[in-house]
Short mmCIF file of C-alpha atoms in Angstrom, two decimals:
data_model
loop_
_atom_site.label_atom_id
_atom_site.label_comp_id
_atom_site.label_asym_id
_atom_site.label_seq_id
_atom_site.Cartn_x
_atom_site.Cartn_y
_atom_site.Cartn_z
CA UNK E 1 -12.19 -23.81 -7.12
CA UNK E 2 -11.28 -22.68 -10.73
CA UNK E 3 -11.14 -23.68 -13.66
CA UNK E 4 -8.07 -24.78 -15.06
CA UNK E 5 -6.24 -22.98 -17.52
CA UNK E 6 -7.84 -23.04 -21.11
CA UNK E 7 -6.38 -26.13 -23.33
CA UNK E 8 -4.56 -27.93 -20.31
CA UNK E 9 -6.08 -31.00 -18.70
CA UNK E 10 -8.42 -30.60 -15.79
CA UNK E 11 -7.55 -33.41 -12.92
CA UNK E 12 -10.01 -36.25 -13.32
CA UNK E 13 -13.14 -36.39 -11.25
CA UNK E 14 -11.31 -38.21 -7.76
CA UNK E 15 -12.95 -38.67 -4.83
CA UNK E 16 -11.80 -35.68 -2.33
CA UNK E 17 -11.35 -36.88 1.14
CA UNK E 18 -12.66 -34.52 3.49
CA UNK E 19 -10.78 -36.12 6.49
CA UNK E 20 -7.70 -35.23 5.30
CA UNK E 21 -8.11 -31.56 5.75
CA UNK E 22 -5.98 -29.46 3.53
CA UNK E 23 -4.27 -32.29 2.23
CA UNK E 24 -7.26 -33.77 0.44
CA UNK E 25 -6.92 -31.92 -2.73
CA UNK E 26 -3.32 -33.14 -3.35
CA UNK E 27 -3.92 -36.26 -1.79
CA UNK E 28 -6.50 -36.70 -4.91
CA UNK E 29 -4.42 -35.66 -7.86
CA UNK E 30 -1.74 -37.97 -6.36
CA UNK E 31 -3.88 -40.52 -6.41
CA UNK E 32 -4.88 -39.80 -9.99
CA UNK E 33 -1.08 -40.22 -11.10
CA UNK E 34 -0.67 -36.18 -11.55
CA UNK E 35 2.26 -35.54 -9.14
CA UNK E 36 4.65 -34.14 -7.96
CA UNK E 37 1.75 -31.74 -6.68
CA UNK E 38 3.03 -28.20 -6.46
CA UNK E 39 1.90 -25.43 -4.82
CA UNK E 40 2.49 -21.74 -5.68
CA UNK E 41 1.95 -18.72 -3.41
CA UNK E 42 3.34 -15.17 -2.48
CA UNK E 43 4.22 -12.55 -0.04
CA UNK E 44 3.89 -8.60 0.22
CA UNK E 45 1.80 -8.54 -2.25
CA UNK E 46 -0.17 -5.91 -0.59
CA UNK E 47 3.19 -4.05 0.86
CA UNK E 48 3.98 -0.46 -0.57
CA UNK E 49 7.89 -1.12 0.23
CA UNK E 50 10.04 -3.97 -0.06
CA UNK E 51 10.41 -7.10 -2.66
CA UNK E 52 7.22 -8.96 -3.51
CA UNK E 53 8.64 -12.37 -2.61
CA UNK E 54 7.24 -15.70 -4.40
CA UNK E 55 7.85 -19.68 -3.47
CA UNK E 56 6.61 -22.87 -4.95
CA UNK E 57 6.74 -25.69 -3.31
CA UNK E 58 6.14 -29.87 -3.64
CA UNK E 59 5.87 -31.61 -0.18
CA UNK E 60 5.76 -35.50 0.05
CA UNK E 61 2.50 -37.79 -0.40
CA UNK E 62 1.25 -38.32 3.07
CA UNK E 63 3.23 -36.26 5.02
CA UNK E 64 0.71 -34.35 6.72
CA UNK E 65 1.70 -36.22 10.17
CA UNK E 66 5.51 -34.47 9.55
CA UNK E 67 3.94 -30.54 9.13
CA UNK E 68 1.52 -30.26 12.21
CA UNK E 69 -0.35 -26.92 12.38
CA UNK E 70 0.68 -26.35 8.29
CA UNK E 71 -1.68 -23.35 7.05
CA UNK E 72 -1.74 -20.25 5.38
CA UNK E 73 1.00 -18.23 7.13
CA UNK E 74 -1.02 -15.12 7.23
CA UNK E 75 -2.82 -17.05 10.21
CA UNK E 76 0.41 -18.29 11.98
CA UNK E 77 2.35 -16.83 14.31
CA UNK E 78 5.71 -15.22 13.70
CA UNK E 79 7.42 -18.59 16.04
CA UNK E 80 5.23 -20.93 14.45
CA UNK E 81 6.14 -19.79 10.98
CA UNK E 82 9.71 -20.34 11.58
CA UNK E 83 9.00 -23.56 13.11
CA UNK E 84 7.05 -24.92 10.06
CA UNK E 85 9.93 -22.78 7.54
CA UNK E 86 12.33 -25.62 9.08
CA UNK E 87 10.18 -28.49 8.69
CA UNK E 88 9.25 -27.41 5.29
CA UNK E 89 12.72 -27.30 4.25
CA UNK E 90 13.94 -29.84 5.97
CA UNK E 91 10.77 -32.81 4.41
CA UNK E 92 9.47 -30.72 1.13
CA UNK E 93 10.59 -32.82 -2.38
CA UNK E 94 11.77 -29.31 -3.60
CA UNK E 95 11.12 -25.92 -3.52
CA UNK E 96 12.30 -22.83 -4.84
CA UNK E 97 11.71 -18.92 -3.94
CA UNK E 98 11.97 -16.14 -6.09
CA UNK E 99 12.46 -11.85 -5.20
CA UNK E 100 10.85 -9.04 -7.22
CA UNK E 101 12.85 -5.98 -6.30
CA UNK E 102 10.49 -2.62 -5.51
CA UNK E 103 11.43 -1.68 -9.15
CA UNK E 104 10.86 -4.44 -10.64
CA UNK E 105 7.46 -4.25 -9.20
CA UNK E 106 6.59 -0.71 -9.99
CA UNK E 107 7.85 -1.28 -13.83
CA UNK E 108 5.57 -4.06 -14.31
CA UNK E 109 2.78 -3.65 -11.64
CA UNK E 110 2.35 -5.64 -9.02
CA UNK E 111 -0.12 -8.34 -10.76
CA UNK E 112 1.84 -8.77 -13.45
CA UNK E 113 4.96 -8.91 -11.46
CA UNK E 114 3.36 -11.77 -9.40
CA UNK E 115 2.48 -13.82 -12.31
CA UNK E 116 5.99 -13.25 -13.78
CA UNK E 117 7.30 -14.54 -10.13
CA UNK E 118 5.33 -17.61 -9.96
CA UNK E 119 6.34 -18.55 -13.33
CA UNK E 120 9.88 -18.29 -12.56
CA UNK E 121 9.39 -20.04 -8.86
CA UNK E 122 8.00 -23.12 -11.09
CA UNK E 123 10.11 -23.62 -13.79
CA UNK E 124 12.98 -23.34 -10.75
CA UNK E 125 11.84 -26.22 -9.45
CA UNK E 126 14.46 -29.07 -9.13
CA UNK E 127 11.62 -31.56 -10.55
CA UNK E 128 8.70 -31.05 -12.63
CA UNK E 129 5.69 -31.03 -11.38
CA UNK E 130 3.02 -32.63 -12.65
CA UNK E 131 0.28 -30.45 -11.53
CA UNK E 132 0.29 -27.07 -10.18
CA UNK E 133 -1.70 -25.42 -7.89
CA UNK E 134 -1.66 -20.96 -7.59
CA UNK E 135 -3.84 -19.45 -4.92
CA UNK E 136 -6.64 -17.54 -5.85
CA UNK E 137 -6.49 -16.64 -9.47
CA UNK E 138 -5.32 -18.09 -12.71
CA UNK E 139 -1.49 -18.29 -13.91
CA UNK E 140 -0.50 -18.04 -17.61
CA UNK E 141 2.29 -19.52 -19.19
CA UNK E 142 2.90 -22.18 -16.50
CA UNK E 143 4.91 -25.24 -17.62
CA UNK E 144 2.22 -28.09 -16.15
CA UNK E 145 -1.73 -27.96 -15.97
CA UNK E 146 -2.63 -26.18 -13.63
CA UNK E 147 -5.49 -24.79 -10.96
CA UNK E 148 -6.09 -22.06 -8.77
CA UNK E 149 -7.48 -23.12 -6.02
CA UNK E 150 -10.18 -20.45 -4.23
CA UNK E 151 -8.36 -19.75 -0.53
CA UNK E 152 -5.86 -21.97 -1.49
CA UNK E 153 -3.39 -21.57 1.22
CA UNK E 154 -5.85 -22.80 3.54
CA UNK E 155 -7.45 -25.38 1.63
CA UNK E 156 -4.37 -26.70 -0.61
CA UNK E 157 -1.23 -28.07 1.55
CA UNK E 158 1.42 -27.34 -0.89
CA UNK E 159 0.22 -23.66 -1.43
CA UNK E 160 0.41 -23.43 2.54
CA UNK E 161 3.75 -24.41 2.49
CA UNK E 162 4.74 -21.81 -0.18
CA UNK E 163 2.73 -19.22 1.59
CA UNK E 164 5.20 -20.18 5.06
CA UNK E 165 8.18 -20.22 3.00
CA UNK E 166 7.38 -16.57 0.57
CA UNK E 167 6.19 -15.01 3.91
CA UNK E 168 9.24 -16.12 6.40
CA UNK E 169 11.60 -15.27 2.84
CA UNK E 170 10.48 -11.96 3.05
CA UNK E 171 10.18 -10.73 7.00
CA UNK E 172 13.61 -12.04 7.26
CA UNK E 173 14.72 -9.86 4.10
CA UNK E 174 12.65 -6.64 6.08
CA UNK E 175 14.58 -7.42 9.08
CA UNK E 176 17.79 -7.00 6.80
CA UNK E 177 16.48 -3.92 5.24
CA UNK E 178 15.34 -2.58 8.78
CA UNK E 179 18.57 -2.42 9.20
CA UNK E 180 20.20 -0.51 6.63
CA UNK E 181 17.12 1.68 6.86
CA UNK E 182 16.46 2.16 10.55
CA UNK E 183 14.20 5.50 10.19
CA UNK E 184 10.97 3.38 8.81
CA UNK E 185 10.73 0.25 11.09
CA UNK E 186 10.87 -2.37 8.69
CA UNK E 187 11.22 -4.90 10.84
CA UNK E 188 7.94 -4.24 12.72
CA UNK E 189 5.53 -3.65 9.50
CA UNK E 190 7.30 -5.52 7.06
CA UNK E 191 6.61 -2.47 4.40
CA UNK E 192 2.57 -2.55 4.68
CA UNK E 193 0.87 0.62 4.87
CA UNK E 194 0.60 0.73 9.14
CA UNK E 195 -0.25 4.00 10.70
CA UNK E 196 3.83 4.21 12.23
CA UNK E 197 5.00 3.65 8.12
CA UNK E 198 3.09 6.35 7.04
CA UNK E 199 4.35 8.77 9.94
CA UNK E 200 7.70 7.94 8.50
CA UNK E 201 7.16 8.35 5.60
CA UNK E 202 5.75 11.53 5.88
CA UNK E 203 8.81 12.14 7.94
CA UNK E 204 11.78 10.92 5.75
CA UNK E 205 10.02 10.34 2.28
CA UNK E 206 10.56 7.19 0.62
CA UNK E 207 13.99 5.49 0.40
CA UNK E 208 15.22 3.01 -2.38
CA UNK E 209 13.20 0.03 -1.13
CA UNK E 210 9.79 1.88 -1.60
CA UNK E 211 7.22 1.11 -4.50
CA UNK E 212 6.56 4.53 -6.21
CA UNK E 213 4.25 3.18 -8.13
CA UNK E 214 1.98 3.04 -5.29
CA UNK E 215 -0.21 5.98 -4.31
CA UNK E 216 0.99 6.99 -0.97
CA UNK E 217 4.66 6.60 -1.94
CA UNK E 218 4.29 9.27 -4.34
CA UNK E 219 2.20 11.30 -2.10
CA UNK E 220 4.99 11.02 0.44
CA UNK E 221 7.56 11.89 -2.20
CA UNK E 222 5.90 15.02 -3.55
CA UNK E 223 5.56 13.25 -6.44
CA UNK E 224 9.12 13.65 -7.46
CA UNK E 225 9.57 9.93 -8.63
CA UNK E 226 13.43 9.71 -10.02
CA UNK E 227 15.31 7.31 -12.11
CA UNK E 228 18.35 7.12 -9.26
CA UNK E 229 15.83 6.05 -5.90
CA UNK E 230 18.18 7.48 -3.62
CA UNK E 231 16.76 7.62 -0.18
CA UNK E 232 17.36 10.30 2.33
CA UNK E 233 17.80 7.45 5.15
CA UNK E 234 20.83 5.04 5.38
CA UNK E 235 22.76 6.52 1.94
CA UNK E 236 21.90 5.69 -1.28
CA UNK E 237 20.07 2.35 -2.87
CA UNK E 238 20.71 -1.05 -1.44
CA UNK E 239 21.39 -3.71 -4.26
CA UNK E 240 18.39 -6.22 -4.95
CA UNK E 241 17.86 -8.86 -2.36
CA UNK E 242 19.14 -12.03 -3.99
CA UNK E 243 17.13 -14.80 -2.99
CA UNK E 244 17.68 -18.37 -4.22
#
Protein backbone atom coordinates (compact mmCIF):
# COMPACT_ATOMS: atom_id res chain seq x y z
CA UNK A 1 0.00 0.00 0.00
CA UNK A 2 0.62 3.84 0.09
CA UNK A 3 1.07 6.21 2.04
CA UNK A 4 -1.62 8.34 2.95
CA UNK A 5 -1.97 11.69 1.85
CA UNK A 6 0.53 14.23 3.51
CA UNK A 7 -1.07 15.93 6.85
CA UNK A 8 -4.18 13.48 7.05
CA UNK A 9 -4.24 10.65 9.56
CA UNK A 10 -2.89 7.28 8.60
CA UNK A 11 -5.40 4.33 9.96
CA UNK A 12 -3.95 2.98 13.17
CA UNK A 13 -1.78 -0.10 13.15
CA UNK A 14 -5.04 -2.95 13.20
CA UNK A 15 -4.59 -6.30 12.88
CA UNK A 16 -5.46 -7.26 9.03
CA UNK A 17 -7.28 -10.47 8.78
CA UNK A 18 -6.08 -12.42 6.03
CA UNK A 19 -9.17 -14.77 6.05
CA UNK A 20 -11.31 -12.29 5.07
CA UNK A 21 -9.95 -11.86 1.64
CA UNK A 22 -10.56 -8.52 0.11
CA UNK A 23 -12.58 -7.47 2.83
CA UNK A 24 -9.80 -7.44 5.41
CA UNK A 25 -8.58 -4.01 4.80
CA UNK A 26 -12.02 -2.40 5.45
CA UNK A 27 -12.91 -4.85 7.85
CA UNK A 28 -9.77 -3.21 9.87
CA UNK A 29 -10.45 0.47 9.58
CA UNK A 30 -14.03 -0.43 10.63
CA UNK A 31 -12.87 -1.90 13.39
CA UNK A 32 -10.67 1.07 14.22
CA UNK A 33 -13.90 3.41 14.27
CA UNK A 34 -12.88 5.04 10.67
CA UNK A 35 -16.05 4.21 8.65
CA UNK A 36 -18.13 4.48 6.49
CA UNK A 37 -15.15 2.87 4.39
CA UNK A 38 -15.28 4.11 0.83
CA UNK A 39 -13.90 2.97 -2.06
CA UNK A 40 -13.04 4.95 -5.23
CA UNK A 41 -12.29 3.55 -8.71
CA UNK A 42 -12.73 4.21 -12.55
CA UNK A 43 -13.45 3.10 -15.99
CA UNK A 44 -12.01 3.81 -19.63
CA UNK A 45 -9.36 5.19 -18.39
CA UNK A 46 -7.28 3.67 -21.01
CA UNK A 47 -10.17 4.18 -23.88
CA UNK A 48 -9.34 6.72 -26.79
CA UNK A 49 -13.31 7.34 -27.22
CA UNK A 50 -16.05 7.67 -24.93
CA UNK A 51 -16.56 9.27 -21.21
CA UNK A 52 -14.01 8.29 -18.59
CA UNK A 53 -16.61 7.13 -16.08
CA UNK A 54 -15.84 7.27 -12.12
CA UNK A 55 -17.89 5.62 -8.94
CA UNK A 56 -17.32 5.59 -5.26
CA UNK A 57 -18.81 3.44 -3.30
CA UNK A 58 -19.45 2.38 0.75
CA UNK A 59 -20.79 -1.24 1.14
CA UNK A 60 -21.96 -2.53 4.63
CA UNK A 61 -19.59 -4.00 7.51
CA UNK A 62 -19.67 -7.70 6.97
CA UNK A 63 -21.41 -8.10 4.01
CA UNK A 64 -19.06 -10.06 2.14
CA UNK A 65 -21.56 -13.22 2.41
CA UNK A 66 -24.28 -10.73 0.30
CA UNK A 67 -21.52 -9.92 -2.83
CA UNK A 68 -20.18 -13.50 -3.73
CA UNK A 69 -17.51 -13.48 -6.48
CA UNK A 70 -17.03 -9.31 -5.73
CA UNK A 71 -13.60 -8.33 -7.56
CA UNK A 72 -12.09 -6.05 -9.78
CA UNK A 73 -14.47 -5.99 -12.78
CA UNK A 74 -11.70 -6.02 -15.26
CA UNK A 75 -11.57 -9.87 -14.23
CA UNK A 76 -15.41 -10.52 -14.36
CA UNK A 77 -17.41 -11.43 -16.91
CA UNK A 78 -19.76 -9.17 -18.80
CA UNK A 79 -23.05 -11.48 -16.90
CA UNK A 80 -21.31 -11.54 -13.77
CA UNK A 81 -20.74 -7.82 -13.73
CA UNK A 82 -24.31 -7.12 -14.13
CA UNK A 83 -25.13 -9.61 -11.61
CA UNK A 84 -22.87 -8.03 -8.89
CA UNK A 85 -24.05 -4.12 -10.48
CA UNK A 86 -27.55 -5.32 -8.91
CA UNK A 87 -26.39 -6.57 -5.74
CA UNK A 88 -24.19 -3.64 -5.32
CA UNK A 89 -26.97 -1.35 -5.71
CA UNK A 90 -29.38 -3.08 -4.25
CA UNK A 91 -26.96 -3.72 -0.37
CA UNK A 92 -24.16 -0.77 -0.84
CA UNK A 93 -24.76 2.20 2.13
CA UNK A 94 -24.37 4.67 -0.86
CA UNK A 95 -22.77 5.26 -3.86
CA UNK A 96 -22.47 7.70 -6.43
CA UNK A 97 -21.00 7.73 -10.21
CA UNK A 98 -19.73 10.48 -12.02
CA UNK A 99 -19.12 11.02 -16.34
CA UNK A 100 -16.19 12.94 -17.87
CA UNK A 101 -17.32 13.72 -21.38
CA UNK A 102 -14.40 13.01 -24.28
CA UNK A 103 -13.85 16.84 -24.00
CA UNK A 104 -13.75 17.19 -20.84
CA UNK A 105 -11.05 14.66 -20.88
CA UNK A 106 -8.94 15.98 -23.66
CA UNK A 107 -9.09 19.70 -22.00
CA UNK A 108 -7.75 18.49 -18.84
CA UNK A 109 -5.91 15.17 -19.65
CA UNK A 110 -6.92 12.16 -18.69
CA UNK A 111 -5.01 12.01 -15.13
CA UNK A 112 -6.10 15.03 -14.14
CA UNK A 113 -9.56 14.44 -15.33
CA UNK A 114 -9.62 11.25 -13.15
CA UNK A 115 -8.58 12.92 -10.06
CA UNK A 116 -11.12 15.73 -10.73
CA UNK A 117 -13.81 12.67 -11.12
CA UNK A 118 -13.03 10.93 -8.00
CA UNK A 119 -13.22 14.04 -6.13
CA UNK A 120 -16.56 14.80 -7.32
CA UNK A 121 -17.78 10.87 -6.97
CA UNK A 122 -16.80 11.49 -3.08
CA UNK A 123 -18.05 14.55 -2.06
CA UNK A 124 -21.46 13.05 -3.96
CA UNK A 125 -21.72 10.69 -1.58
CA UNK A 126 -25.06 10.66 0.40
CA UNK A 127 -22.84 10.14 3.73
CA UNK A 128 -19.43 10.99 4.58
CA UNK A 129 -17.08 8.73 4.69
CA UNK A 130 -14.78 8.39 7.12
CA UNK A 131 -11.97 6.93 5.25
CA UNK A 132 -11.34 6.64 1.68
CA UNK A 133 -9.72 4.29 -0.27
CA UNK A 134 -8.47 5.24 -4.46
CA UNK A 135 -6.85 2.45 -6.38
CA UNK A 136 -3.45 2.70 -7.25
CA UNK A 137 -2.22 6.20 -6.79
CA UNK A 138 -2.74 9.12 -4.52
CA UNK A 139 -5.90 11.60 -4.65
CA UNK A 140 -5.60 15.32 -3.73
CA UNK A 141 -8.10 17.39 -2.35
CA UNK A 142 -10.28 14.55 -1.01
CA UNK A 143 -12.71 15.49 1.81
CA UNK A 144 -11.60 12.39 4.39
CA UNK A 145 -8.05 10.74 4.96
CA UNK A 146 -7.40 8.80 2.67
CA UNK A 147 -5.19 5.71 0.99
CA UNK A 148 -4.46 4.28 -2.17
CA UNK A 149 -4.36 1.03 -1.93
CA UNK A 150 -1.64 -0.88 -4.50
CA UNK A 151 -4.18 -3.25 -6.82
CA UNK A 152 -6.83 -2.04 -4.93
CA UNK A 153 -9.75 -3.36 -6.75
CA UNK A 154 -8.61 -6.69 -5.99
CA UNK A 155 -7.39 -6.32 -2.64
CA UNK A 156 -9.90 -3.51 -1.22
CA UNK A 157 -13.81 -4.57 -1.36
CA UNK A 158 -15.24 -1.19 -1.65
CA UNK A 159 -12.85 -0.19 -4.58
CA UNK A 160 -14.15 -3.56 -6.26
CA UNK A 161 -17.46 -2.49 -5.98
CA UNK A 162 -16.75 0.94 -7.59
CA UNK A 163 -14.66 -0.70 -10.20
CA UNK A 164 -18.23 -3.07 -11.05
CA UNK A 165 -20.31 -0.11 -10.85
CA UNK A 166 -17.73 2.71 -13.15
CA UNK A 167 -17.18 -0.28 -15.55
CA UNK A 168 -21.02 -1.60 -16.03
CA UNK A 169 -21.81 2.68 -15.96
CA UNK A 170 -19.85 2.95 -18.84
CA UNK A 171 -20.39 -0.32 -21.34
CA UNK A 172 -23.96 0.42 -20.90
CA UNK A 173 -23.33 4.22 -21.96
CA UNK A 174 -21.07 2.54 -25.21
CA UNK A 175 -23.95 0.43 -25.95
CA UNK A 176 -26.04 3.79 -26.13
CA UNK A 177 -23.43 5.49 -28.13
CA UNK A 178 -23.06 2.29 -30.41
CA UNK A 179 -26.05 3.20 -31.32
CA UNK A 180 -26.15 6.61 -32.46
CA UNK A 181 -22.77 5.80 -33.95
CA UNK A 182 -23.14 2.42 -35.59
CA UNK A 183 -19.96 2.76 -38.08
CA UNK A 184 -17.29 2.17 -35.02
CA UNK A 185 -18.72 -0.78 -32.94
CA UNK A 186 -18.94 0.69 -29.71
CA UNK A 187 -20.68 -1.75 -28.24
CA UNK A 188 -18.08 -4.50 -28.89
CA UNK A 189 -14.75 -2.43 -27.81
CA UNK A 190 -16.20 -0.09 -25.56
CA UNK A 191 -13.83 2.81 -27.24
CA UNK A 192 -10.29 0.97 -26.50
CA UNK A 193 -7.83 1.00 -29.13
CA UNK A 194 -8.84 -2.84 -30.73
CA UNK A 195 -7.54 -3.67 -34.10
CA UNK A 196 -11.62 -3.39 -35.64
CA UNK A 197 -11.60 0.54 -33.86
CA UNK A 198 -8.72 1.48 -35.57
CA UNK A 199 -9.99 0.06 -39.07
CA UNK A 200 -12.83 2.40 -38.43
CA UNK A 201 -11.34 4.86 -37.66
CA UNK A 202 -9.17 4.92 -40.39
CA UNK A 203 -12.36 4.44 -42.28
CA UNK A 204 -14.76 7.19 -40.95
CA UNK A 205 -12.31 9.43 -38.83
CA UNK A 206 -13.27 10.26 -35.46
CA UNK A 207 -16.82 11.32 -34.49
CA UNK A 208 -17.87 13.58 -31.46
CA UNK A 209 -17.33 10.90 -28.80
CA UNK A 210 -13.54 10.49 -29.66
CA UNK A 211 -10.59 11.86 -27.42
CA UNK A 212 -8.43 14.02 -29.79
CA UNK A 213 -6.18 14.47 -27.43
CA UNK A 214 -5.04 11.04 -27.89
CA UNK A 215 -2.44 10.12 -30.51
CA UNK A 216 -4.22 7.91 -32.86
CA UNK A 217 -7.36 10.08 -32.86
CA UNK A 218 -5.48 12.77 -34.36
CA UNK A 219 -3.63 10.53 -36.62
CA UNK A 220 -7.00 9.29 -37.82
CA UNK A 221 -8.26 12.84 -38.16
CA UNK A 222 -5.39 14.23 -40.20
CA UNK A 223 -4.76 16.18 -37.48
CA UNK A 224 -7.54 18.57 -38.16
CA UNK A 225 -8.75 18.78 -34.43
CA UNK A 226 -11.88 21.43 -34.47
CA UNK A 227 -13.69 23.36 -31.89
CA UNK A 228 -17.35 21.97 -33.32
CA UNK A 229 -16.41 17.74 -33.07
CA UNK A 230 -18.78 17.02 -35.65
CA UNK A 231 -18.49 13.47 -36.75
CA UNK A 232 -18.96 12.21 -40.22
CA UNK A 233 -21.09 9.12 -38.72
CA UNK A 234 -24.63 9.45 -37.19
CA UNK A 235 -24.88 13.63 -37.67
CA UNK A 236 -23.40 15.91 -35.58
CA UNK A 237 -22.30 15.72 -31.61
CA UNK A 238 -24.35 13.78 -29.15
CA UNK A 239 -24.94 15.83 -25.84
CA UNK A 240 -22.80 14.61 -22.71
CA UNK A 241 -23.92 11.40 -21.14
CA UNK A 242 -25.56 12.49 -17.90
CA UNK A 243 -24.91 10.09 -15.35
CA UNK A 244 -26.14 10.44 -11.76
Amino acid sequence: MVDAEPGLPRPPRAVVRRSLGNWALQSALDRRGLGPVAGVDEAGRGACAGPLVIAACVLRPRDSERLPGLTDSKLLTALARERLYDQVVDRAVAFSVVSVPAERVDTLGVHVANLEGMRRAVARLPVHPGYVLTDGFRVPGLTAPNLAVVKGDLVAACVAAASVLAKVTRDRAMARMDQRYPGYGFAVHKGYCTADHAEALREYGPCAEHRFSYSNVREAAGHRVTSSRTSPVGGGAPEPVAIS
